[in-house]
């Protein structure tokens, strides 16, 4: 199993540009999560999906952020327009059903908005 | 409500000495508890998980954690630190997949 795959690993963009982060979860996992990690705030849950359906997006900072999961093997997190304060590492994670199932994280996308 | 507190933001040990990373949790119900490790520029990796089958849980790389309900603690230990253990460690409490709470993290430094 290749694990959770995120792309790109690094993204540098200018303020106002659209940014799209991609995630391929582990095959067979029913849950997919998007997290953001910063020094100031630590790990923050942005949104999670169950069977491709968004369940809780209360962590999405504002309307500039959107996430989709068109099928079981692909999800995107889009920021439009991007701002310098969006600079962070964004992680995607997936897991099986049930509270005993651990999260499997990708290696993250480091986003820098100048 | 559930929450998790990691009592030390930074722990520094010498190579070959024991490691203790402290975690206290708060939960109204019987929780699941996890420890994750994050090496620089990497995602979080599961070290071990408590599933209520045994209070002493063994994980990867020689780490273990003991669930103490009376103390609401789930401290992570290792008898002898290795240089490769230097990383950030996160304690996580979960009632279910929708409600996982991460601690703020403890950065472990290992001195030669």
Short mmCIF file of C-alpha atoms in Angstrom, two decimals:
data_model
loop_
_atom_site.label_atom_id
_atom_site.label_comp_id
_atom_site.label_asym_id
_atom_site.label_seq_id
_atom_site.Cartn_x
_atom_site.Cartn_y
_atom_site.Cartn_z
CA UNK A 1 0.00 0.00 0.00
CA UNK A 2 1.42 3.37 -1.03
CA UNK A 3 -0.23 5.23 1.82
CA UNK A 4 -1.98 8.58 1.54
CA UNK A 5 -0.55 10.55 -1.37
CA UNK A 6 -0.59 14.33 -1.46
CA UNK A 7 0.49 16.68 -4.21
CA UNK A 8 2.24 18.94 -4.62
CA UNK A 9 4.74 18.67 -1.73
CA UNK A 10 5.51 22.37 -1.94
CA UNK A 11 3.53 25.23 -3.40
CA UNK A 12 4.61 28.84 -3.59
CA UNK A 13 2.12 31.32 -4.94
CA UNK A 14 1.31 34.99 -4.90
CA UNK A 15 -1.50 36.53 -2.93
CA UNK A 16 -4.75 36.43 -4.85
CA UNK A 17 -3.95 33.32 -6.83
CA UNK A 18 -5.97 30.12 -6.72
CA UNK A 19 -4.35 27.13 -5.06
CA UNK A 20 -5.46 23.51 -5.38
CA UNK A 21 -4.13 20.78 -3.11
CA UNK A 22 -4.71 17.14 -3.97
CA UNK A 23 -5.08 13.95 -1.99
CA UNK A 24 -5.41 10.26 -2.78
CA UNK A 25 -6.51 8.30 0.30
CA UNK A 26 -5.71 4.69 1.08
CA UNK A 27 -7.94 2.38 -0.90
CA UNK A 28 -10.86 1.10 1.17
CA UNK A 29 -10.78 3.86 3.73
CA UNK A 30 -14.18 5.43 4.34
CA UNK A 31 -13.07 8.66 5.99
CA UNK A 32 -10.95 11.47 4.61
CA UNK A 33 -9.77 14.46 6.61
CA UNK A 34 -8.05 17.73 5.74
CA UNK A 35 -5.89 19.33 8.44
CA UNK A 36 -3.85 22.49 8.57
CA UNK A 37 -0.72 22.79 10.72
CA UNK A 38 0.91 26.04 11.80
CA UNK A 39 3.31 26.93 14.59
CA UNK A 40 0.76 29.24 16.17
CA UNK A 41 -2.32 27.03 16.07
CA UNK A 42 -0.97 23.50 15.83
CA UNK A 43 -3.10 20.96 13.96
CA UNK A 44 -6.56 22.16 12.96
CA UNK A 45 -9.24 19.98 11.39
CA UNK A 46 -10.67 21.80 8.38
CA UNK A 47 -13.18 19.32 6.99
CA UNK A 48 -13.85 15.61 6.82
CA UNK A 49 -15.71 13.32 4.45
CA UNK A 50 -17.42 9.99 5.00
CA UNK A 51 -18.01 7.90 1.90
CA UNK A 52 -17.25 10.95 -0.25
CA UNK A 53 -19.84 13.12 1.49
CA UNK A 54 -18.71 16.19 3.47
CA UNK A 55 -19.82 15.70 7.05
CA UNK A 56 -18.35 18.60 8.97
CA UNK A 57 -16.78 21.69 7.43
CA UNK A 58 -17.00 23.86 10.51
CA UNK A 59 -13.22 24.12 10.60
CA UNK A 60 -12.95 25.71 7.17
CA UNK A 61 -11.67 29.24 7.87
CA UNK A 62 -13.87 31.12 5.43
CA UNK A 63 -15.56 30.99 2.07
CA UNK A 64 -12.24 31.22 0.29
CA UNK A 65 -11.70 27.59 1.23
CA UNK A 66 -13.56 24.75 -0.45
CA UNK A 67 -13.09 20.98 -0.55
CA UNK A 68 -14.47 18.27 -2.79
CA UNK A 69 -14.34 14.51 -2.98
CA UNK A 70 -15.69 13.49 -6.38
CA UNK A 71 -14.90 9.81 -5.81
CA UNK A 72 -13.45 7.47 -3.21
CA UNK A 73 -9.90 7.87 -4.46
CA UNK A 74 -9.50 11.62 -4.82
CA UNK A 75 -10.07 14.84 -2.91
CA UNK A 76 -9.11 18.46 -3.44
CA UNK A 77 -8.77 21.46 -1.16
CA UNK A 78 -8.99 24.78 -2.98
CA UNK A 79 -8.16 28.25 -1.75
CA UNK A 80 -9.37 31.13 -3.90
CA UNK A 81 -8.10 33.78 -3.54
CA UNK A 82 -5.11 32.86 -1.43
CA UNK A 83 -3.71 35.15 1.27
CA UNK A 84 -0.37 35.19 3.12
CA UNK A 85 -2.06 34.01 6.32
CA UNK A 86 -3.00 30.79 4.53
CA UNK A 87 0.68 29.79 4.57
CA UNK A 88 0.86 26.47 6.43
CA UNK A 89 1.34 22.76 5.95
CA UNK A 90 -1.85 21.07 4.82
CA UNK A 91 -2.30 17.39 5.61
CA UNK A 92 -4.72 14.88 4.24
CA UNK A 93 -5.50 11.77 6.29
CA UNK A 94 -7.74 8.77 5.81
CA UNK A 95 -9.09 6.03 8.05
CA UNK A 96 -11.43 3.08 8.22
CA UNK A 97 -14.77 3.23 9.96
CA UNK A 98 -14.83 3.20 13.72
CA UNK A 99 -13.27 5.03 16.62
CA UNK A 100 -10.46 2.53 17.01
CA UNK A 101 -9.24 3.19 13.50
CA UNK A 102 -6.13 5.36 13.46
CA UNK A 103 -5.58 8.14 10.97
CA UNK A 104 -3.09 7.59 8.16
CA UNK A 105 -1.49 10.86 7.14
CA UNK A 106 0.08 11.97 3.91
CA UNK A 107 3.38 13.85 3.93
CA UNK A 108 1.61 17.17 3.56
CA UNK A 109 1.73 20.14 1.22
CA UNK A 110 3.75 23.12 2.39
CA UNK A 111 1.99 26.21 1.09
CA UNK A 112 3.67 29.59 0.99
CA UNK A 113 1.66 32.60 -0.11
CA UNK A 114 3.71 35.71 -0.75
CA UNK B 1 -16.62 17.20 26.14
CA UNK B 2 -13.26 15.64 25.56
CA UNK B 3 -9.85 17.22 25.50
CA UNK B 4 -6.20 16.32 25.75
CA UNK B 5 -3.32 18.13 27.43
CA UNK B 6 0.31 17.46 26.76
CA UNK B 7 2.09 18.70 29.82
CA UNK B 8 5.44 19.54 28.23
CA UNK B 9 5.95 21.46 25.02
CA UNK B 10 9.60 20.43 24.88
CA UNK B 11 11.53 17.52 26.42
CA UNK B 12 15.28 17.09 26.11
CA UNK B 13 17.07 13.83 26.99
CA UNK B 14 20.49 12.34 26.41
CA UNK B 15 20.90 9.38 24.11
CA UNK B 16 20.48 6.12 26.04
CA UNK B 17 18.40 7.65 28.85
CA UNK B 18 14.67 7.08 29.42
CA UNK B 19 11.99 9.13 27.70
CA UNK B 20 8.75 10.26 29.35
CA UNK B 21 6.20 12.32 27.44
CA UNK B 22 3.15 13.19 29.49
CA UNK B 23 -0.47 13.30 28.37
CA UNK B 24 -3.65 13.84 30.34
CA UNK B 25 -7.10 13.54 28.86
CA UNK B 26 -10.63 14.48 29.69
CA UNK B 27 -13.54 12.45 28.40
CA UNK B 28 -17.07 11.75 29.50
CA UNK B 29 -16.97 8.31 27.97
CA UNK B 30 -14.46 5.55 27.53
CA UNK B 31 -12.07 7.03 25.00
CA UNK B 32 -9.69 5.68 22.44
CA UNK B 33 -6.22 7.11 22.87
CA UNK B 34 -3.37 7.35 20.40
CA UNK B 35 0.18 8.59 20.19
CA UNK B 36 1.52 9.86 16.88
CA UNK B 37 5.04 10.90 15.92
CA UNK B 38 5.96 13.53 13.34
CA UNK B 39 9.46 13.74 11.94
CA UNK B 40 10.53 16.93 10.17
CA UNK B 41 8.78 17.48 6.83
CA UNK B 42 6.71 14.34 7.27
CA UNK B 43 3.13 13.48 8.11
CA UNK B 44 2.07 12.05 11.43
CA UNK B 45 2.69 8.35 11.96
CA UNK B 46 0.87 6.15 14.44
CA UNK B 47 3.06 4.97 17.32
CA UNK B 48 0.46 3.09 19.33
CA UNK B 49 -3.19 3.03 20.32
CA UNK B 50 -5.19 2.15 23.41
CA UNK B 51 -8.18 -0.05 22.65
CA UNK B 52 -9.26 -0.98 26.20
CA UNK B 53 -7.92 -4.51 25.81
CA UNK B 54 -4.85 -3.88 27.94
CA UNK B 55 -3.75 -0.87 29.95
CA UNK B 56 -0.10 -1.19 28.89
CA UNK B 57 0.21 -0.70 25.17
CA UNK B 58 3.32 -1.45 23.18
CA UNK B 59 4.04 0.47 20.00
CA UNK B 60 6.67 0.73 17.35
CA UNK B 61 10.33 1.63 17.90
CA UNK B 62 10.31 0.48 21.53
CA UNK B 63 7.73 2.97 22.75
CA UNK B 64 4.93 2.06 25.12
CA UNK B 65 2.17 3.86 26.98
CA UNK B 66 0.13 3.07 30.04
CA UNK B 67 -3.53 3.96 30.36
CA UNK B 68 -4.36 5.02 33.93
CA UNK B 69 -8.03 5.74 34.30
CA UNK B 70 -7.72 6.95 37.89
CA UNK B 71 -5.20 9.57 36.81
CA UNK B 72 -6.76 10.19 33.37
CA UNK B 73 -3.29 9.83 31.92
CA UNK B 74 -1.72 8.13 28.94
CA UNK B 75 2.00 8.85 29.23
CA UNK B 76 4.44 7.70 26.55
CA UNK B 77 7.71 6.09 27.60
CA UNK B 78 10.79 4.49 26.14
CA UNK B 79 13.58 2.92 28.22
CA UNK B 80 16.47 4.22 26.12
CA UNK B 81 16.35 7.16 23.73
CA UNK B 82 17.92 6.99 20.31
CA UNK B 83 18.97 9.92 18.17
CA UNK B 84 16.34 8.94 15.61
CA UNK B 85 13.60 9.49 18.22
CA UNK B 86 14.01 13.25 17.93
CA UNK B 87 10.64 14.42 16.61
CA UNK B 88 7.30 15.95 17.58
CA UNK B 89 4.89 13.69 19.47
CA UNK B 90 1.13 14.11 19.61
CA UNK B 91 -1.33 12.58 22.04
CA UNK B 92 -4.85 12.14 20.64
CA UNK B 93 -8.15 11.32 22.32
CA UNK B 94 -11.09 10.06 20.30
CA UNK B 95 -14.66 9.12 20.97
CA UNK B 96 -15.18 8.38 17.31
CA UNK B 97 -13.69 9.34 13.99
CA UNK B 98 -15.61 12.59 13.88
CA UNK B 99 -14.21 13.88 17.13
CA UNK B 100 -10.49 13.37 17.46
CA UNK B 101 -8.71 15.90 19.66
CA UNK B 102 -5.00 16.45 19.19
CA UNK B 103 -2.72 17.69 21.91
CA UNK B 104 -0.47 20.65 21.21
CA UNK B 105 2.51 18.37 20.75
CA UNK B 106 5.77 17.71 22.59
CA UNK B 107 9.05 18.25 20.83
CA UNK B 108 11.61 15.65 21.85
CA UNK B 109 15.27 16.54 21.53
CA UNK B 110 17.90 13.81 21.96
CA UNK B 111 21.42 14.94 22.82
CA UNK B 112 24.44 12.80 21.91
#
